[in-house]
Amino acid sequence: MSEGRTRAPDPLGRARTLLHDAARVVVLTGAGISAESGVPTFRAAGGLWKSFQPEELATPEAFARDPRVVWEWYAWRRELVARCVPNEGHLALARLALRDDRDVLIVTQNVDGLHHRAAREAARTADHRRAIPLELHGAIHRDRCAVCGFKTAGAAEVDVSDASTLPRCAACGGALRPDVVWFGEALDPETIDEAFDAARAADLCLVVGTSALVHPAASIPAATLHAGGALVEVNLEPTPLTPLATVSLRGAAGEVLPALIG
Ligand code: BV8
Ligand code: ZN
């Protein structure tokens, strides 16, 4: 008589067990977690880079060469992001971070601010700070002076009709730019150190919606693996992290994360 063979738990079941057993969790998100909110991703079909090249727009050289074109792209993206709302994937991650049964750090490559909005929405009247992410690449709705570094709290009205109408710094009159990290620019050292320290100390790194092509962000999950932790990936398609993942869940963040987190 064949033993009652216990079936290997399905990937979602295995991922739920890994999450349940983890005392310290680092979450790394990319553009894919905002896709269901209507924010275009970078490299997927119809993504932002399809109609533009990163070198043309998301570099200090592009800004020095033609700040008007760079501002035109960011002003368009700001408008678009302002009309988007956090989706069930953002909210599930915020719920996970707000629970007090484990340490959770959300680290995002995204500049759209949707994790912040999800933190406030999920926390309601409670303290939402535990669900505020580390923003590795800055924030699209903040400006920074390209000359003196002065940062604005919000986004200036941007008149892209002429180079002379672009926003200027109130402190020194220098050119304002979006407060994001462009290609070839260093990430904030404290931010990236905090992310890697947390990844090395984590029992689990949960990676959601990133093509894992942009460094140093894409190296964060490996820090957890090298320190003996587990890696769970949530993505619509395979990525360079898939072969390294303890469990790889194929699906949309807005569906998989509520099922994984509850
Ligand atoms: C630096 C802010 C050094 C601006 C961004 C060769 C090898 C290694 C590295 C390099 C190299 N050559 C150059 C580099 C360095 C470079 C780099 O990594 N280049 C890559 C392209 C090879 N990195 C840098 O330049 C970084 N700086 O290295 O500095 C230094 C040190 C000292 C002094 C001076 C310099 C800076 C990188 C930051 C660039 N800024 N954004 C802006 O947004 O406008 S990067 C940009 O890409 C976004 O931040 C984005 O988050 C990030 C990564 O993209 P993803 O988030 O992964 O998005 P993508 O579309 O690619 O993928 C989406 C995924 O989601 C897909 O897999 C898709 O299947 C999935 N998906 C879609 N829908 C869903 C989904 N998944 C689940 N559910 C869904 N519904
Ligand atoms: Zn200034």
Coordinates of C-alpha atoms and ligand atoms in Angstrom, one line a residue:
M1 CA 0.0 0.0 0.0
S2 CA 1.6 3.3 -1.0
E3 CA 2.3 5.6 1.9
G4 CA 0.1 8.6 2.0
R5 CA 2.7 10.5 0.1
T6 CA 3.0 14.1 1.4
R7 CA 3.0 16.3 -1.7
A8 CA 5.7 18.9 -1.8
P9 CA 4.0 22.2 -0.7
D10 CA 3.2 24.4 -3.7
P11 CA 5.6 27.4 -4.2
L12 CA 3.1 29.7 -2.5
G13 CA 2.9 27.4 0.4
R14 CA 6.7 27.2 0.7
A15 CA 7.0 31.0 0.4
R16 CA 4.4 31.5 3.1
T17 CA 6.3 29.1 5.4
L18 CA 9.6 31.0 4.7
L19 CA 7.8 34.3 5.5
H20 CA 6.1 32.9 8.6
D21 CA 9.5 31.6 10.0
A22 CA 11.4 34.8 9.2
A23 CA 12.2 37.2 12.1
R24 CA 13.9 39.8 9.8
V25 CA 12.7 40.5 6.3
V26 CA 14.0 42.9 3.7
V27 CA 11.8 43.7 0.7
L28 CA 13.3 45.0 -2.5
T29 CA 10.8 46.4 -5.0
G30 CA 11.1 47.7 -8.6
A31 CA 8.9 49.2 -11.2
G32 CA 6.8 46.1 -11.5
I33 CA 5.1 46.7 -8.1
S34 CA 3.7 49.9 -9.5
A35 CA 2.6 48.6 -12.8
E36 CA -0.9 47.6 -11.6
S37 CA -1.2 51.2 -10.3
G38 CA -0.8 52.4 -13.9
V39 CA 2.9 53.6 -13.6
P40 CA 4.7 52.3 -16.7
T41 CA 7.7 50.1 -16.0
F42 CA 11.1 50.7 -17.6
R43 CA 12.0 47.7 -19.6
A44 CA 8.8 45.7 -20.2
A45 CA 6.9 46.1 -23.4
G46 CA 5.5 49.6 -23.6
G47 CA 7.8 50.6 -20.8
L48 CA 9.3 54.0 -20.3
W49 CA 12.6 53.1 -21.9
K50 CA 10.8 51.9 -25.0
S51 CA 10.1 55.4 -26.2
F52 CA 13.2 56.9 -24.7
Q53 CA 16.8 55.8 -24.0
P54 CA 18.1 56.1 -20.4
E55 CA 21.2 57.8 -21.7
E56 CA 19.0 60.5 -23.3
L57 CA 17.2 61.3 -20.2
A58 CA 18.2 59.8 -16.8
T59 CA 21.8 61.0 -16.7
P60 CA 23.5 64.2 -15.5
E61 CA 25.0 64.6 -19.0
A62 CA 21.6 64.7 -20.6
F63 CA 20.5 67.3 -18.0
A64 CA 23.5 69.5 -18.7
R65 CA 23.0 69.1 -22.4
D66 CA 19.3 69.8 -22.6
P67 CA 17.6 70.3 -19.2
R68 CA 14.3 71.2 -21.0
V69 CA 13.9 67.8 -22.6
V70 CA 14.8 66.0 -19.3
W71 CA 12.3 68.2 -17.4
E72 CA 9.6 67.5 -20.0
W73 CA 9.9 63.8 -19.3
Y74 CA 9.9 64.2 -15.6
A75 CA 7.0 66.6 -15.6
W76 CA 5.0 64.1 -17.7
R77 CA 5.9 61.3 -15.3
R78 CA 5.0 63.4 -12.3
E79 CA 1.6 64.2 -13.7
L80 CA 1.1 60.5 -14.4
V81 CA 2.2 59.3 -11.0
A82 CA 0.0 61.9 -9.2
R83 CA -3.0 60.3 -10.8
C84 CA -2.0 56.8 -9.6
V85 CA -2.9 55.1 -6.3
P86 CA -1.2 52.3 -4.4
N87 CA -2.4 48.9 -5.4
E88 CA -3.0 45.7 -3.4
G89 CA 0.6 44.8 -3.7
H90 CA 1.8 48.0 -2.0
L91 CA -0.9 47.7 0.6
A92 CA 0.0 44.1 1.4
L93 CA 3.7 45.0 1.9
A94 CA 2.7 48.0 4.1
R95 CA 0.5 45.6 6.3
L96 CA 3.5 43.2 6.6
A97 CA 5.8 46.1 7.7
L98 CA 3.2 47.5 10.2
R99 CA 2.8 44.1 12.0
D100 CA 4.9 43.9 15.1
D101 CA 5.7 40.2 14.9
R102 CA 8.9 40.7 12.8
D103 CA 11.4 43.3 11.5
V104 CA 10.5 44.4 8.0
L105 CA 12.4 46.9 5.9
I106 CA 11.0 47.9 2.5
V107 CA 13.7 49.1 0.1
T108 CA 12.5 50.5 -3.2
Q109 CA 14.2 51.4 -6.5
N110 CA 11.0 53.3 -7.4
V111 CA 10.7 57.1 -7.3
D112 CA 6.9 57.2 -7.5
G113 CA 6.2 57.5 -3.7
L114 CA 3.4 54.9 -3.8
H115 CA 4.9 52.9 -0.9
H116 CA 4.7 56.1 1.3
R117 CA 1.1 56.5 0.3
A118 CA 0.4 52.8 1.0
A119 CA 2.0 53.2 4.5
R120 CA -0.4 56.0 5.4
E121 CA -3.4 54.2 3.9
A122 CA -2.6 50.9 5.7
A123 CA -1.7 52.5 9.0
R124 CA -4.8 54.7 9.2
T125 CA -4.4 56.4 12.5
A126 CA -1.6 54.2 13.7
D127 CA 2.1 55.1 13.3
H128 CA 2.8 54.5 9.6
R129 CA 6.6 55.0 9.9
R130 CA 7.5 51.3 10.0
A131 CA 6.2 51.0 6.4
I132 CA 8.1 53.9 5.0
P133 CA 10.6 52.6 2.4
L134 CA 14.2 53.3 1.9
E135 CA 14.2 55.1 -1.5
L136 CA 17.5 54.0 -3.2
H137 CA 16.9 56.2 -6.3
G138 CA 15.2 59.2 -4.7
A139 CA 11.8 60.7 -5.3
I140 CA 10.3 62.1 -8.4
H141 CA 8.0 64.6 -6.6
R142 CA 10.9 66.3 -4.9
D143 CA 13.4 68.8 -6.5
R144 CA 17.1 69.3 -5.7
C145 CA 19.4 72.1 -6.7
A146 CA 22.0 71.0 -9.2
V147 CA 24.4 73.6 -7.8
C148 CA 24.0 73.9 -4.0
G149 CA 22.0 70.7 -3.2
F150 CA 19.1 72.5 -1.6
K151 CA 16.1 70.2 -1.6
T152 CA 12.5 71.2 -1.9
A153 CA 9.7 69.4 0.0
G154 CA 7.5 69.1 -3.0
A155 CA 7.6 69.5 -6.7
A156 CA 7.8 72.9 -8.3
E157 CA 5.4 73.8 -11.0
V158 CA 7.5 73.1 -14.1
D159 CA 7.1 75.3 -17.2
V160 CA 9.0 73.5 -19.9
S161 CA 8.1 76.0 -22.7
D162 CA 11.6 77.3 -22.7
A163 CA 15.0 76.8 -21.0
S164 CA 14.5 80.2 -19.3
T165 CA 11.3 79.1 -17.6
L166 CA 12.7 76.0 -16.0
P167 CA 12.6 75.9 -12.1
R168 CA 15.4 77.7 -10.3
C169 CA 16.7 77.3 -6.7
A170 CA 15.3 79.8 -4.2
A171 CA 18.6 79.6 -2.3
C172 CA 21.2 80.2 -5.0
G173 CA 19.4 80.6 -8.3
G174 CA 20.9 77.5 -9.7
A175 CA 19.0 75.0 -11.8
L176 CA 16.6 72.7 -10.0
R177 CA 16.4 69.0 -11.0
P178 CA 14.3 66.1 -9.9
D179 CA 15.6 64.6 -6.7
V180 CA 16.4 61.2 -8.2
V181 CA 19.6 59.3 -8.8
W182 CA 20.6 59.2 -12.5
F183 CA 22.8 56.6 -14.2
G184 CA 26.4 57.2 -13.4
E185 CA 25.5 59.0 -10.1
A186 CA 26.3 57.5 -6.8
L187 CA 23.4 56.5 -4.5
D188 CA 23.3 58.1 -1.0
P189 CA 26.0 56.2 0.9
E190 CA 24.0 56.0 4.1
T191 CA 20.9 54.7 2.3
I192 CA 22.7 52.0 0.4
D193 CA 24.7 51.0 3.5
E194 CA 21.5 50.7 5.5
A195 CA 20.0 48.5 2.7
F196 CA 22.9 46.1 2.5
D197 CA 23.3 45.9 6.3
A198 CA 19.6 45.0 6.6
A199 CA 19.9 42.5 3.7
R200 CA 22.9 40.8 5.4
A201 CA 21.0 40.5 8.7
A202 CA 17.8 39.3 7.1
D203 CA 16.4 35.7 7.2
L204 CA 14.4 36.5 4.0
C205 CA 14.7 38.8 1.1
L206 CA 11.4 39.3 -0.8
V207 CA 12.1 40.7 -4.3
V208 CA 9.1 42.1 -6.1
G209 CA 8.8 43.4 -9.7
T210 CA 12.4 44.1 -10.7
S211 CA 14.3 43.0 -13.7
A212 CA 17.4 43.0 -11.4
L213 CA 19.5 44.7 -14.0
V214 CA 20.3 48.0 -12.2
H215 CA 23.2 48.0 -9.7
P216 CA 24.0 48.4 -6.9
A217 CA 20.2 47.7 -6.0
A218 CA 20.2 44.4 -7.9
S219 CA 23.0 43.1 -5.6
I220 CA 21.0 43.5 -2.4
P221 CA 19.2 40.1 -2.6
A222 CA 22.6 38.3 -3.0
A223 CA 23.7 39.8 0.3
T224 CA 20.9 38.0 2.1
L225 CA 21.7 34.7 0.3
H226 CA 25.4 34.9 1.0
A227 CA 24.6 35.5 4.7
G228 CA 22.5 32.3 4.7
G229 CA 19.1 33.8 4.3
A230 CA 16.4 32.8 1.8
L231 CA 15.2 34.6 -1.4
V232 CA 11.6 34.7 -2.5
E233 CA 11.0 36.4 -5.9
V234 CA 7.6 37.7 -7.2
N235 CA 7.7 38.6 -10.9
L236 CA 5.7 38.1 -14.1
E237 CA 8.8 36.7 -15.8
P238 CA 12.1 35.1 -15.0
T239 CA 15.0 37.4 -14.1
P240 CA 18.7 36.9 -13.3
L241 CA 17.6 36.4 -9.7
T242 CA 15.3 33.5 -10.6
P243 CA 18.0 30.8 -10.6
L244 CA 19.2 32.0 -7.2
A245 CA 15.7 32.2 -5.6
T246 CA 14.7 29.7 -2.9
V247 CA 11.2 30.2 -4.2
S248 CA 10.2 32.1 -7.4
L249 CA 6.5 33.0 -7.6
R250 CA 5.3 33.8 -11.2
G251 CA 2.5 36.3 -11.1
A252 CA 1.4 39.9 -10.6
A253 CA 2.4 41.6 -7.4
G254 CA -1.1 42.9 -6.8
E255 CA -2.4 39.3 -6.7
V256 CA 0.6 37.3 -5.3
L257 CA 1.5 39.6 -2.4
P258 CA -2.0 39.6 -0.7
A259 CA -2.0 35.8 -1.1
L260 CA 1.5 35.5 0.4
I261 CA 1.1 38.1 3.2
G262 CA -2.6 38.0 4.0
Ligands
BV8_1 C1 26.2 53.9 -9.9 C2 15.9 56.8 -11.1 C3 28.4 54.4 -9.5 C4 15.6 57.8 -12.2 C5 17.1 54.9 -11.9 C6 27.5 47.3 -15.8 C7 27.3 46.4 -14.8 C8 26.8 46.8 -13.6 C9 26.5 48.1 -13.4 C10 26.7 49.0 -14.4 C11 27.2 48.7 -15.6 N1 27.2 49.8 -16.4 C12 26.8 50.8 -15.7 C13 26.5 50.4 -14.5 C14 26.0 51.2 -13.4 C15 24.5 51.5 -13.5 C16 23.7 50.3 -13.9 O1 23.3 49.5 -13.1 N2 23.3 50.2 -15.2 C17 22.6 49.0 -15.7 C18 21.5 49.5 -16.7 C19 23.6 48.0 -16.3 N3 24.1 52.0 -12.2 C20 24.2 53.2 -11.9 O2 24.6 54.1 -12.7 C21 23.9 53.6 -10.5 N4 24.9 54.4 -10.0 O3 26.5 52.8 -10.2 O4 27.1 54.8 -9.5 C22 29.1 55.6 -8.9 C23 29.8 55.4 -7.7 C24 30.5 56.5 -7.2 C25 30.5 57.7 -7.9 C26 29.8 57.9 -9.1 C27 29.1 56.8 -9.6 C28 22.6 54.4 -10.4 C29 21.4 53.6 -10.9 C30 20.1 54.4 -10.7 C31 19.6 54.8 -12.0 N5 18.3 55.5 -11.7 N6 16.0 55.5 -11.7 C32 14.3 57.6 -12.7 O5 13.5 56.7 -12.3 O6 13.9 58.4 -13.6 S1 17.1 53.3 -12.5 C33 15.6 52.7 -12.9 O7 15.8 51.3 -13.1 C34 14.5 52.8 -11.9 O8 14.9 53.3 -10.6 C35 14.0 51.4 -11.8 O9 13.5 51.1 -10.5 C36 15.3 50.7 -12.0 C37 15.4 49.2 -12.1 O10 14.4 48.9 -13.1 P1 13.2 48.0 -12.5 O11 12.6 48.6 -11.3 O12 13.7 46.6 -12.3 O13 12.1 48.1 -13.7 P2 12.1 47.2 -15.0 O14 11.1 47.9 -15.9 O15 13.5 47.0 -15.5 O16 11.6 45.8 -14.6 C38 10.2 45.6 -14.1 C39 10.1 44.2 -13.7 O17 8.8 44.0 -13.1 C40 10.2 43.2 -14.9 O18 10.9 42.1 -14.5 C41 8.7 42.8 -15.1 O19 8.6 41.5 -15.5 C42 8.1 42.9 -13.7 N7 6.7 43.2 -13.6 C43 6.0 44.0 -14.5 N8 4.7 44.1 -14.0 C44 4.6 43.3 -12.9 C45 5.9 42.8 -12.6 N9 6.2 42.0 -11.6 C46 5.2 41.7 -10.8 N10 3.9 42.2 -10.9 C47 3.6 43.0 -12.0 N11 2.4 43.5 -12.1
ZN2 ZN 20.9 76.1 -5.1

